Tab-separated table of C-alpha atoms in Angstrom:
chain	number	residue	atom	x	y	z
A	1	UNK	CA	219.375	-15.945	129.981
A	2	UNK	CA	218.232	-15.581	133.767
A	3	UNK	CA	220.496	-17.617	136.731
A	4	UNK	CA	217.914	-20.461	137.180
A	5	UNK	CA	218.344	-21.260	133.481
A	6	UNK	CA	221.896	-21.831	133.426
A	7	UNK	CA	221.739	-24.475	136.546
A	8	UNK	CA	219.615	-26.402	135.566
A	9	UNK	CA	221.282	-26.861	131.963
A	10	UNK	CA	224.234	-27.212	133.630
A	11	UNK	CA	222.615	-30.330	135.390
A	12	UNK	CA	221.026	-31.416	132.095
A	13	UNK	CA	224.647	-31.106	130.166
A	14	UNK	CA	226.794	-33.338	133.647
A	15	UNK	CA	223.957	-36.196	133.351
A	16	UNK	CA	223.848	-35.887	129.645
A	17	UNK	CA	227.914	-35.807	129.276
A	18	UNK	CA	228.415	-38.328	131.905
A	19	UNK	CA	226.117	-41.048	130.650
A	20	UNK	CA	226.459	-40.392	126.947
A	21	UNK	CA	223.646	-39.536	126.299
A	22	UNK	CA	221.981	-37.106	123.782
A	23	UNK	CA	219.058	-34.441	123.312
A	24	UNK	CA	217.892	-32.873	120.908
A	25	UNK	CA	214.384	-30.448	119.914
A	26	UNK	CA	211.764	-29.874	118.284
A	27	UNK	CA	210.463	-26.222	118.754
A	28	UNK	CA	207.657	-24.398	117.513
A	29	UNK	CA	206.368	-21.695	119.757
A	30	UNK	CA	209.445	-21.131	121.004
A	31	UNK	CA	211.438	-21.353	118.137
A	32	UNK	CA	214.716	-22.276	119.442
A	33	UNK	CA	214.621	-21.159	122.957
A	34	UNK	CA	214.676	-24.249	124.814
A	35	UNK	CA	218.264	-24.908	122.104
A	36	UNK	CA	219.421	-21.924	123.101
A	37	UNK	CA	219.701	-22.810	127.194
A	38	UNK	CA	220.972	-26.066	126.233
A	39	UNK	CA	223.608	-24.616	124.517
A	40	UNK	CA	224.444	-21.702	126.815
A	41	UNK	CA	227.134	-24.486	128.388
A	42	UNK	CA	230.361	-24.679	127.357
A	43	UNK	CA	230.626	-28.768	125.575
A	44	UNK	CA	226.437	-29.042	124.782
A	45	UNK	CA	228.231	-30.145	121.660
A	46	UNK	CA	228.939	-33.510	123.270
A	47	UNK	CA	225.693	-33.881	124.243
A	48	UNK	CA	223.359	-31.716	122.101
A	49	UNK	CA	222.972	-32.580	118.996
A	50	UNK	CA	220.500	-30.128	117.324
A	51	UNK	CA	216.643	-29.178	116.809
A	52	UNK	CA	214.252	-28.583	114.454
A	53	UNK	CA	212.156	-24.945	114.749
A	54	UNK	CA	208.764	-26.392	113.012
A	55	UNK	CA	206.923	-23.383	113.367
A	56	UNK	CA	204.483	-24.423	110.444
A	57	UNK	CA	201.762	-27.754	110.224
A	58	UNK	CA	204.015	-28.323	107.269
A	59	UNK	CA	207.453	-28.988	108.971
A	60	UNK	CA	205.909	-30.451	111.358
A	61	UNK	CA	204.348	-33.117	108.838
A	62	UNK	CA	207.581	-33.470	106.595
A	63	UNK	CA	210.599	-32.950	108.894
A	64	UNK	CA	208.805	-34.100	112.318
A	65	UNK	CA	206.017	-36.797	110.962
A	66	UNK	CA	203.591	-34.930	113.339
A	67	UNK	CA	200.319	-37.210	111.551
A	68	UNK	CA	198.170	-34.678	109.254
A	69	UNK	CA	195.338	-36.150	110.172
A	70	UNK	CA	195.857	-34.824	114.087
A	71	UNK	CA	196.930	-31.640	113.125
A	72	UNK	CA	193.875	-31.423	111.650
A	73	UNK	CA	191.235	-32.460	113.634
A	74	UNK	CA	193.252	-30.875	117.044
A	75	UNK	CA	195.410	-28.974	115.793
A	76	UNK	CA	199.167	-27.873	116.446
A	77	UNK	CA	198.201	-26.897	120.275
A	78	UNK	CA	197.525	-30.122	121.521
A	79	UNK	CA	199.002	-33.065	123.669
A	80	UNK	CA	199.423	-35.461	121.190
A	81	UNK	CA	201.221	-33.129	118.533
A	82	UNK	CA	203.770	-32.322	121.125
A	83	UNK	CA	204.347	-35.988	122.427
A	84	UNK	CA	204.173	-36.434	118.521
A	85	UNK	CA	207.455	-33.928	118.048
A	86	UNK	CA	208.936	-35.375	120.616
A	87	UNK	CA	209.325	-39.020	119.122
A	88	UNK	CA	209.612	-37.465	115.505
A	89	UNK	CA	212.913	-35.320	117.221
A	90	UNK	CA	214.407	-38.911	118.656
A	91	UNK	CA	214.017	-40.661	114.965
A	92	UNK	CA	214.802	-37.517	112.963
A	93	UNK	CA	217.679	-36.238	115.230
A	94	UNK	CA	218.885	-39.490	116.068
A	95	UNK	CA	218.801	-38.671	119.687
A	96	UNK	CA	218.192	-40.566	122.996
A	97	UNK	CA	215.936	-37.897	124.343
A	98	UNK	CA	214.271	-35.079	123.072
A	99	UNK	CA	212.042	-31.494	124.454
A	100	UNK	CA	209.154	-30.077	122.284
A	101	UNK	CA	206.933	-27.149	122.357
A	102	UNK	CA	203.719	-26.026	120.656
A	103	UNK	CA	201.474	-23.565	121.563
A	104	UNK	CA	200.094	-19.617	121.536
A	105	UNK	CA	202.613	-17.177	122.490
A	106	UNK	CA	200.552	-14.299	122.006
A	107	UNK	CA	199.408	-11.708	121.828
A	108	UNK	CA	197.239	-12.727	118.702
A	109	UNK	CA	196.404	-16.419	117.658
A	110	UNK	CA	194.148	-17.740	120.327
A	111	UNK	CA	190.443	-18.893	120.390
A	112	UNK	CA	187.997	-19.677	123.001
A	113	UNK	CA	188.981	-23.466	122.852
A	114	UNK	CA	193.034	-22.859	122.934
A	115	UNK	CA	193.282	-18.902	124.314
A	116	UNK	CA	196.746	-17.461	123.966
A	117	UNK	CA	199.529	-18.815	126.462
A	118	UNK	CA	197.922	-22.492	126.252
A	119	UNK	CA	201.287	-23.885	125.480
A	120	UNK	CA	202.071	-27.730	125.359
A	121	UNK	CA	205.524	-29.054	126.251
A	122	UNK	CA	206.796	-32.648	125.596
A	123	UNK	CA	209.918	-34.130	126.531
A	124	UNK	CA	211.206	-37.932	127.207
A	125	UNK	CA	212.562	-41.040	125.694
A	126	UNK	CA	211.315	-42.831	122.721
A	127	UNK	CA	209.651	-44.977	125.181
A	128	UNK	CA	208.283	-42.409	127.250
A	129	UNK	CA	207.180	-39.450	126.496
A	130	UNK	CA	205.690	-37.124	128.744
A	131	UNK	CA	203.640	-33.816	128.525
A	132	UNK	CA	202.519	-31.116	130.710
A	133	UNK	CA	200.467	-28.209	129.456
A	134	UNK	CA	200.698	-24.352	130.168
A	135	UNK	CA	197.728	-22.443	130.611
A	136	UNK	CA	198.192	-19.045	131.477
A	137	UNK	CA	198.923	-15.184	129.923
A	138	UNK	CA	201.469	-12.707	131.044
A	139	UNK	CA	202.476	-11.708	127.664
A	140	UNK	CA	204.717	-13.503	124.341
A	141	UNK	CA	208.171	-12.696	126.229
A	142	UNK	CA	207.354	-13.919	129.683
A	143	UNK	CA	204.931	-16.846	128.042
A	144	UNK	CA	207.567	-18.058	126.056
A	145	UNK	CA	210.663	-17.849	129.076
A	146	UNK	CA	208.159	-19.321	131.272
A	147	UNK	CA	207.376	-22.245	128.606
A	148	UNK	CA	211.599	-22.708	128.060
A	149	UNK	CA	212.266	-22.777	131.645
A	150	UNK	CA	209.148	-25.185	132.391
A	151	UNK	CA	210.696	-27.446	129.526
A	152	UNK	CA	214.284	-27.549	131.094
A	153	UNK	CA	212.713	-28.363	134.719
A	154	UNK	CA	210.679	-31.157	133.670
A	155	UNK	CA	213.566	-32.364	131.153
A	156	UNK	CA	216.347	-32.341	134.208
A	157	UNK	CA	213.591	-34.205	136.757
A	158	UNK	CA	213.190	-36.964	133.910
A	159	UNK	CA	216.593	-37.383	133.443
A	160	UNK	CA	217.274	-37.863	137.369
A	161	UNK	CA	214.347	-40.417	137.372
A	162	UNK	CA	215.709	-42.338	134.496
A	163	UNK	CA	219.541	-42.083	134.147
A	164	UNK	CA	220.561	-44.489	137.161
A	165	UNK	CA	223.937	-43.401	139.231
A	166	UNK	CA	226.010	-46.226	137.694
A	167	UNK	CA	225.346	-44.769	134.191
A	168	UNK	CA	227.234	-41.588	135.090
């Protein structure tokens, strides 16, 4: 795991440890990535409690109630599945907060409409969950480090905006 990884989930694991808090994830794309730097800190135990790889429609549906009918008609790659894993990670996980990803790794998989490296990340609180969407190819290994580190950014600037200095 690269330098800039390991800061910033050593920020995510202080705020998370000092306020009480907990994460967990749902991953699809990057099957357990985004885990994996959360746990690269000594106590994530305290603080992470798990995830949920979903990398099929079907565990999304059953373990992550991602609706059918969405996956359908939008498919896995698409805002409102991962904003969808997100809460389905907070209810299933019994966590405050939770990170998701869905998308096309590569270097097969994509279409016109959703070409490989679209990748859709979700992270936030039960009531508010936010999304930001990746859109470019440099290959599955750098796509998906690119995707985890994007995740644990937008993750650690959420958590400064909401977790007040009193509550650590």
């Amino acid at each position: 795991m690269e330098f800039e990884s390991k800061i910033i989930s050593r920020q995510i694991g202080d705020m998370l440890y000092a306020s009480g808090l907990t994460v967990g994830t749902a991953e699809s794309c990057t099957g357990g990535r985004i885990g994996e730097a959360i746990i690269a800190i000594p106590g994530a135990s305290n603080y992470y409690k798990g995830g949920i790889i979903s990398y099929t429609n079907e565990i999304k549906e059953k373990l992550l109630h991602v609706d059918h009918q969405v996956l359908e008609e939008q498919t896995a790659v698409c805002e409102e599945v991962a904003r969808e894993m997100v809460l389905g990670a907070i209810k299933s996980l019994n966590v405050d907060f939770a990170i998701s990803a869905t998308g096309i790794a590569g270097p097969g998989g994509g279409t016109k409409e959703i070409p490989v490296g679209t990748i859709w990340l979700g992270y936030g609180s039960a009531d508010d969950v936010r999304t930001f969407k990746l859109t470019e190819d440099f290959g599955r290994d750098i796509n998906l480090a690119i995707a985890t580190n994007k995740a644990m950014r937008l993750f650690l600037d959420f958590l400064k905006e909401n977790i007040k200095e009193d509550e650590i």
